[in-house]
Coordinates of C-alpha atoms in Angstrom, one line a residue:
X14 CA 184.6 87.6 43.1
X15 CA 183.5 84.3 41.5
X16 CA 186.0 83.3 39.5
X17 CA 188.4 83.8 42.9
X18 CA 186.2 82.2 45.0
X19 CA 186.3 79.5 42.4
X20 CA 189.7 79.5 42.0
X21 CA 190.2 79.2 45.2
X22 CA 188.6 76.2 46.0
X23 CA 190.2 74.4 43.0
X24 CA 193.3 75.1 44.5
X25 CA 192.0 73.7 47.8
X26 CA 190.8 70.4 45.8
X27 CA 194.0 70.1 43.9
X28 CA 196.5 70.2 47.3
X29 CA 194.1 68.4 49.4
X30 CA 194.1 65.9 46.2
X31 CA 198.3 65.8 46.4
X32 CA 198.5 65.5 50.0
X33 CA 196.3 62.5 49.8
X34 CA 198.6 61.5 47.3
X35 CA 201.8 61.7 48.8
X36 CA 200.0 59.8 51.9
X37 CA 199.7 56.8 49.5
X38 CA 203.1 56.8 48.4
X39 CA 202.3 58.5 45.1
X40 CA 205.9 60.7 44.1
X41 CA 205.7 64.1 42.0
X42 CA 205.5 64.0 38.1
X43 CA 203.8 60.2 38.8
X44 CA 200.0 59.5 37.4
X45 CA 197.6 60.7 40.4
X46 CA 194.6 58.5 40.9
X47 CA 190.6 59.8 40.4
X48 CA 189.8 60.9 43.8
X49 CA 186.4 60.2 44.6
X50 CA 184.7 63.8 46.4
X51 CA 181.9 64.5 48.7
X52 CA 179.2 65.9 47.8
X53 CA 179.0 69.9 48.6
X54 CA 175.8 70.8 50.5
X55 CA 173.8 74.4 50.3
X56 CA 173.7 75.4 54.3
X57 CA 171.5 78.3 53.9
X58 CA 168.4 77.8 56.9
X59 CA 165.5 80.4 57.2
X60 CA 166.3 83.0 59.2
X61 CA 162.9 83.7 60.3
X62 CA 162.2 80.1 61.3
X63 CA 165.6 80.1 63.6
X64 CA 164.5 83.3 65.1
X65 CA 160.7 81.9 66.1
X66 CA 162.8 78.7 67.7
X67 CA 164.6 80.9 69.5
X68 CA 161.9 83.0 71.0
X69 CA 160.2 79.5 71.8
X70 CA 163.2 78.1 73.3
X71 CA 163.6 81.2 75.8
X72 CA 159.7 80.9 76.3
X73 CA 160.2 77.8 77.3
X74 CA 162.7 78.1 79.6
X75 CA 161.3 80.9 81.7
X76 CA 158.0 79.1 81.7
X77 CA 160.0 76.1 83.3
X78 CA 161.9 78.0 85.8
X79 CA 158.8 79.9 87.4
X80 CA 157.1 76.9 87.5
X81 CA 159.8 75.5 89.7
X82 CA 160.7 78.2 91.9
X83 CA 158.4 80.1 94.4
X84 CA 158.5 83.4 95.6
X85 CA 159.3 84.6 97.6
X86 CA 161.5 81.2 98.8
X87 CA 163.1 80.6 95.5
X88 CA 164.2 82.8 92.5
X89 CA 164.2 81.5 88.8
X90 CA 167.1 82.6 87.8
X91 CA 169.3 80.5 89.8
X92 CA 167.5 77.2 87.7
X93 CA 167.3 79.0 84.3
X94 CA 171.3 76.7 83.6
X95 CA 170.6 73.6 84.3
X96 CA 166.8 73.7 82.5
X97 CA 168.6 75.0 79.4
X98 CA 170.7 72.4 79.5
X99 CA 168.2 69.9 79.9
X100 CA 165.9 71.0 77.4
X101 CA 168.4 71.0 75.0
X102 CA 169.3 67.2 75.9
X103 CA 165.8 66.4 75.6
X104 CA 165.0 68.1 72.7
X105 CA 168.1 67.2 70.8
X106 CA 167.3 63.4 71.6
X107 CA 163.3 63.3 70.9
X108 CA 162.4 61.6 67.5
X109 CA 161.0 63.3 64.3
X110 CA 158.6 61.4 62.8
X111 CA 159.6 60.6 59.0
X112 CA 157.3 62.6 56.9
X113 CA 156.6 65.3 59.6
X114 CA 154.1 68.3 58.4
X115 CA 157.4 71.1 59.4
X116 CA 159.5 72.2 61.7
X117 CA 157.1 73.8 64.4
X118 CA 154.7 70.4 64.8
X119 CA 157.4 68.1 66.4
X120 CA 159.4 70.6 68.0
X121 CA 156.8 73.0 69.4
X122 CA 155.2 69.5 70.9
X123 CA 158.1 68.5 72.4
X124 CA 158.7 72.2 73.8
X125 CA 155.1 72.4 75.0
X126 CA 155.2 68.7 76.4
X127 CA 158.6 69.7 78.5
X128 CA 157.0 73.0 79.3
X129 CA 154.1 71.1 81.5
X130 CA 156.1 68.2 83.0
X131 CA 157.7 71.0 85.0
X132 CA 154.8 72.3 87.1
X133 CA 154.9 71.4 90.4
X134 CA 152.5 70.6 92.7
X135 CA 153.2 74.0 94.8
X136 CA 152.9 76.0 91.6
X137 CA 149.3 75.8 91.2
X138 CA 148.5 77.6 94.3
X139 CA 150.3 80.6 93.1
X140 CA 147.4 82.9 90.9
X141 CA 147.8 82.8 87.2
X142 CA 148.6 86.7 86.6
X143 CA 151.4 86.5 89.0
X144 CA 153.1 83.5 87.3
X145 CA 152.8 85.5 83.8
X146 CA 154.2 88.8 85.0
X147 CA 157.1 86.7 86.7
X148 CA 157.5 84.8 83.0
X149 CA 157.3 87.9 81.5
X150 CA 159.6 89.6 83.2
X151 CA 162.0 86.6 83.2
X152 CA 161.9 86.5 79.3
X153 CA 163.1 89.5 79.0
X154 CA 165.5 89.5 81.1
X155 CA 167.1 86.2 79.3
X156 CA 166.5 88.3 76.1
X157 CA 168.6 91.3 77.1
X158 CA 170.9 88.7 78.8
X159 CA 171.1 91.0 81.8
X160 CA 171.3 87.6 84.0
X161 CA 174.0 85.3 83.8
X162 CA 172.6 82.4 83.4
X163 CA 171.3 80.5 80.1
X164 CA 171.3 81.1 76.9
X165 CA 173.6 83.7 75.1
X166 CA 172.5 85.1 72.0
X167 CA 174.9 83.2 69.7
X168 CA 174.1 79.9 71.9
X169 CA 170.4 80.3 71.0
X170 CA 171.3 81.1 67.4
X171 CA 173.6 78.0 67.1
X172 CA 170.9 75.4 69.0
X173 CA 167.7 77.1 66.7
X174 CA 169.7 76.3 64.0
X175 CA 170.6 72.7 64.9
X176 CA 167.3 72.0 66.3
X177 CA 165.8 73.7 63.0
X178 CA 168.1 71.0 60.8
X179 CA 166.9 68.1 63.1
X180 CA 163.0 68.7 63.1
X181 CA 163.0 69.8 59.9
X182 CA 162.5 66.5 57.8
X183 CA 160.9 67.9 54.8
X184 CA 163.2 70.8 54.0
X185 CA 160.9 73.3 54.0
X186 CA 162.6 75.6 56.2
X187 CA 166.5 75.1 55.0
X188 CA 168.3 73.9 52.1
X189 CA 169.4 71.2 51.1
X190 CA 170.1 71.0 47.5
X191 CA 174.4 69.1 46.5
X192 CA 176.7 69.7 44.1
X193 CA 179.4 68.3 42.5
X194 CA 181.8 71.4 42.6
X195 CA 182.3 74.1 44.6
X196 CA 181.7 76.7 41.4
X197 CA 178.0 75.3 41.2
X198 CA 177.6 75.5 44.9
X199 CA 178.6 79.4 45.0
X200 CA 176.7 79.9 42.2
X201 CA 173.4 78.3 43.8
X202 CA 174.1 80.2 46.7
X203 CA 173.7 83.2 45.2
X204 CA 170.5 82.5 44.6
X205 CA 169.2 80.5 47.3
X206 CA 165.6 80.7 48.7
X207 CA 167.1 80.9 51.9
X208 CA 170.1 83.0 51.4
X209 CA 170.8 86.3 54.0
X210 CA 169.7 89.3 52.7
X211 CA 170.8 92.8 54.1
X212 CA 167.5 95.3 53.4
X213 CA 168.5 97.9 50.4
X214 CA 166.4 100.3 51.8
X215 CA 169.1 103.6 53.4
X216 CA 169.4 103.5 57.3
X217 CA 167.6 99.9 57.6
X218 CA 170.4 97.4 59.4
X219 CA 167.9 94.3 58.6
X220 CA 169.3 90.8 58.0
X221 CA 167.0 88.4 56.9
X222 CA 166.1 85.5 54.5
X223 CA 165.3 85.9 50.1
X224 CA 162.3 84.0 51.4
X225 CA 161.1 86.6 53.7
X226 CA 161.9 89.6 51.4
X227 CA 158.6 90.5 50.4
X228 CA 156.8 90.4 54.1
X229 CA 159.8 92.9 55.2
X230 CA 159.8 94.9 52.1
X231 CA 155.7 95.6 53.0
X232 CA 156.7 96.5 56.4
X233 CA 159.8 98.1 56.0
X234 CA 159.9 101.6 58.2
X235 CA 162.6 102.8 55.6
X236 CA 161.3 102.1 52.4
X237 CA 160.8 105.1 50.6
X238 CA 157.2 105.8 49.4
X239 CA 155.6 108.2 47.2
X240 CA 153.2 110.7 48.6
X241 CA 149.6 109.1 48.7
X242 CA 148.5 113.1 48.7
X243 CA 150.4 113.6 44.8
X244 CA 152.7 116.1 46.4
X245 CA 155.6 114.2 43.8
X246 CA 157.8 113.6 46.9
X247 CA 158.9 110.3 48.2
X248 CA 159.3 109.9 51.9
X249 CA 160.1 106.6 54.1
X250 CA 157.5 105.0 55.6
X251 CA 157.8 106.0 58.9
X252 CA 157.3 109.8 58.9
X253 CA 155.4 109.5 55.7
X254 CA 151.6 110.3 57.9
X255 CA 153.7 113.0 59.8
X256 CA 154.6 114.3 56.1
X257 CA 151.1 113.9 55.2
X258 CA 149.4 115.7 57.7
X259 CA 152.2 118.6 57.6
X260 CA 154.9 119.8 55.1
X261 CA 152.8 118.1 51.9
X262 CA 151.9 120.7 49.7
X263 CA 148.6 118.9 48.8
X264 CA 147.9 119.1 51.9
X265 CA 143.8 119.4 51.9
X266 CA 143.5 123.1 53.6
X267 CA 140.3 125.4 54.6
X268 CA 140.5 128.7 52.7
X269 CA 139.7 131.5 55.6
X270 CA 137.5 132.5 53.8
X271 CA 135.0 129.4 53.7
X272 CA 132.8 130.9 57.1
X273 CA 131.5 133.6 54.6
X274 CA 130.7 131.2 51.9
X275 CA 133.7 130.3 49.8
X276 CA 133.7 126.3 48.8
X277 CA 137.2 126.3 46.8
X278 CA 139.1 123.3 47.7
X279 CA 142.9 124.3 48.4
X280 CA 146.0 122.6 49.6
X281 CA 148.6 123.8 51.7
X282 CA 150.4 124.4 48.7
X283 CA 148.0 126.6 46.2
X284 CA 146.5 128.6 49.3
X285 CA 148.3 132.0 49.2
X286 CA 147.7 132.2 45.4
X287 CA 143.9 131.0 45.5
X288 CA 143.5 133.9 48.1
X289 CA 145.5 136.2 45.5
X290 CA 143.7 134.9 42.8
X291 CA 139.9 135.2 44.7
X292 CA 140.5 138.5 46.3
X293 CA 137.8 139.8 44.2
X294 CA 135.1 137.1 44.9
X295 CA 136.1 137.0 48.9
X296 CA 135.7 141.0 48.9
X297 CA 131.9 140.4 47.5
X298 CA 131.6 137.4 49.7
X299 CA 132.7 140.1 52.8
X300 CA 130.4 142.6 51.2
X301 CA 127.0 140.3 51.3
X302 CA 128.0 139.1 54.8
X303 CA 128.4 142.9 55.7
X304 CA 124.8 143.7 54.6
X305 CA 123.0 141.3 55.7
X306 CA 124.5 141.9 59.5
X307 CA 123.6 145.7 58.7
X308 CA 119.5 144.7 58.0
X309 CA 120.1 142.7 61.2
X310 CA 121.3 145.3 63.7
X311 CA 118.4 148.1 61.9
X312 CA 116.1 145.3 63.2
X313 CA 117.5 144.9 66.6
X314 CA 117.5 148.9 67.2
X315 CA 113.7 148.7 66.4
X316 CA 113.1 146.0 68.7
X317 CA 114.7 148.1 71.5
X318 CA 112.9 151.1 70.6
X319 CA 109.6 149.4 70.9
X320 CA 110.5 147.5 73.9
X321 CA 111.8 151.0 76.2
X322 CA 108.5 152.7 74.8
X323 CA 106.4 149.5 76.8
X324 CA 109.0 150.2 79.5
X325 CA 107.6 153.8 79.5
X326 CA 103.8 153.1 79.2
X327 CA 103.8 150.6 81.7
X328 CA 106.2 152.1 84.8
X329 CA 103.6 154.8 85.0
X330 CA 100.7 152.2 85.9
X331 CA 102.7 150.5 88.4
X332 CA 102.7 154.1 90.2
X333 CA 99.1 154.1 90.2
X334 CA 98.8 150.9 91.3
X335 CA 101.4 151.3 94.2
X336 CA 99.5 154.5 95.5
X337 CA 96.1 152.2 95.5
X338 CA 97.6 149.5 97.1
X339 CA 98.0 152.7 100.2
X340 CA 94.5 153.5 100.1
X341 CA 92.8 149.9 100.2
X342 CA 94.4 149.2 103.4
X343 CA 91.3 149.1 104.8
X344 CA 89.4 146.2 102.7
X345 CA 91.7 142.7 102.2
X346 CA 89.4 142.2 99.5
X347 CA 90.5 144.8 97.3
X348 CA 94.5 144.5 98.6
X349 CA 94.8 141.3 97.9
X350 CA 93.2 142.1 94.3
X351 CA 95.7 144.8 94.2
X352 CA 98.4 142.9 95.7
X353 CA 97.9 140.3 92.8
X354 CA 97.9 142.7 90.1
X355 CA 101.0 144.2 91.1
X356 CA 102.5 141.0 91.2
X357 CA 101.9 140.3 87.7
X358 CA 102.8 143.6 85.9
X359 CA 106.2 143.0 87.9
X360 CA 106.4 140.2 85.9
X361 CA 105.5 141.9 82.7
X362 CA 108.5 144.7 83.8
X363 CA 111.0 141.3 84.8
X364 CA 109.7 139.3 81.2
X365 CA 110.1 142.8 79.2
X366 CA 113.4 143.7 80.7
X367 CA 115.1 140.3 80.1
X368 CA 113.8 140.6 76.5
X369 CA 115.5 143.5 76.1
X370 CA 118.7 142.2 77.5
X371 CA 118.5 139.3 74.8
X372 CA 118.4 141.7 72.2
X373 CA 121.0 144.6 73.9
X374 CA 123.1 140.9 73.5
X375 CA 122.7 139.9 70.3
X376 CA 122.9 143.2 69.2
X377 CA 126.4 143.4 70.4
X378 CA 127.1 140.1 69.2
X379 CA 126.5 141.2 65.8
X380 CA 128.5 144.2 66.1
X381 CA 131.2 141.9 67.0
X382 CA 131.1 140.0 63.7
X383 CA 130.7 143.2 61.9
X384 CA 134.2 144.3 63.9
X385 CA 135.5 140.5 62.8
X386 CA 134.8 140.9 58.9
X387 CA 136.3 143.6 58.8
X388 CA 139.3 142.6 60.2
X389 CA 138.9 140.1 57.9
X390 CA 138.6 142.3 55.2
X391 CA 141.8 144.3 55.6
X392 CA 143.8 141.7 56.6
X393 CA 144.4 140.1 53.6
X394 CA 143.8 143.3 51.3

């Protein structure tokens, strides 16, 4: 593809060279005089740099155009035209200083300084957050070009680019390196800091600059990646955490075992052969747990049978003292003395029978976890 290229533009040199000739009077098969050529120029430009003018430029303009319309008597749309145009006049005949720091210290002064000499004096009455939802909403509107008026993507692209090569004194931003043929200028633009790049990464449609390949190449959503996990698969960056927190087979996992004591650390991928593997230590681990709920519930039974034998000793004396509450009628004294003890072997009954309730509870509770290890058991056995 070089040596046509090349070969082309020899051929290009040579008839451009003839006509030139002929022009002078020069016949075929006569001596053709040296030709004196222009130097060929590198026109490479940053992509990333035209692409922040633009998004300044449309900034700019939608600022503009709020600040000199006002709802609901005015819409900004209708003067988003003529500010382009005059934006571009100004900014296209503003001065760069020699020696400026880049491209974004001139321009983005000149853009900010245009930006405030069109607030009116009505605009400042309107509140601040409506003004910014009304830019907003503006900007993105000239972005998706859904109005009519202003800039079109391939006029911003064409003014960032002239405005870029204007502003942009000390060539930090574009190229600007000559040459003396057109063979050493294709070769240099194969290699150009600046030169368009289309992403190598599979399903990624990014254009952008050699300069910018690294920041894109870190960001990339379709970059493939290895598997932080060591699963040995490589995934693109943008369902790698959904990869990681799913399919990976090093997956970190919890074996269902690990309530009864088992501290193995699995993955996704090893757990059906670590519970293979530990059948025999999770059966001893089931075993243990089995025993100890066993002492548990013998205690509990005990605790009933103590409690329902108070139950039994004490229901008797609350007879007695019901039929002496009958016969001290007569004396307050002694039925209020009554009354009172009464009251507080009801207690005892209401404090012994909740006890009892507690326990009747956890009692069942613990036959439930009984009935859940063993499910557990002969599930995976």
């Amino acid at each position: 593809l070089i040596q046509v290229h090349a070969h082309t533009e020899r051929r290009r040199a040579a008839r451009i060279t003839r006509m030139g000739a002929v022009a002078e009077g020069v016949q075929p098969g006569d001596e053709v005089p040296a030709v004196s050529h222009t130097p060929l120029c590198c026109t490479h430009v940053c992509i990333a740099t035209t692409e922040n003018i633009a998004r300044s430029l449309v900034e700019a303009v939608a600022k503009a155009a709020v600040f000199q319309t006002l709802k609901p008597f005015g819409d900004p749309r209708t003067v988003v035209a003529p500010l382009s145009a005059e934006l571009v006049t100004f900014l296209m005949g503003g001065s760069c200083a020699e020696g400026s720091a880049g491209v974004l210290s001139d321009l983005m002064h000149n853009l900010e300084s245009w930006t405030i000499s069109k607030k009116s004096f009505l605009s400042s009455f309107v509140s601040a957050a409506s003004q910014s939802d009304t830019i907003a909403k503006l900007k993105l509107d000239l972005t998706r070009c859904e109005t009519s008026e202003g800039f079109n993507p391939s006029d911003r692209e064409r003014m960032s680019r002239e405005l870029l090569l204007r502003y942009d004194r000390g060539g930090l931003a574009h190229c600007e390196e000559t040459f003396g043929s057109a063979d050493d200028l294709f070769a240099h633009k194969q290699r150009c800091h600046f030169r368009p790049m289309q992403c190598p990464n599979d399903g990624c449609q990014e254009v952008f600059g050699a300069n910018t390949a690294g920041a894109h190449d870190a960001s990339c959503p379709w970059k493939r990646m290895p598997c932080p996990q060591g699963c040995a698969l490589e995934v693109t960056r943008r369902v790698l955490r959904a990869h990681m927190a799913g399919p990976c087979e090093r997956r970190p996992v919890v074996c269902p075992y690990h309530h009864l004591g088992c501290l193995t650390a699995v993955f996704a991928g090893t757990l059906d052969n670590h519970c293979k593997d530990g059948a025999g230590e999770h059966l001893a681990l089931v075993a243990a747990r089995v025993g100890r709920l066993g002492d548990t519930v013998e205690s509990a039974d005990g605790k009933v049978a103590s409690i329902s034998v108070a139950l039994g000793q004490i229901r008797p004396q609350l007879g007695r003292l019901a039929g002496l509450s009958g016969e001290l009628v007569s004396s307050s004294a002694r039925i209020a003395t009554g009354e009172k003890a009464l009251k507080e072997l009801e207690k005892s009954v209401r404090a012994v029978e909740r006890g009892m309730s507690s326990l009747e509870a956890e009692l069942k509770a613990q036959r439930r976890d009984i009935s859940k290890v063993m499910n557990t058991v002969m599930g995976p056995l």
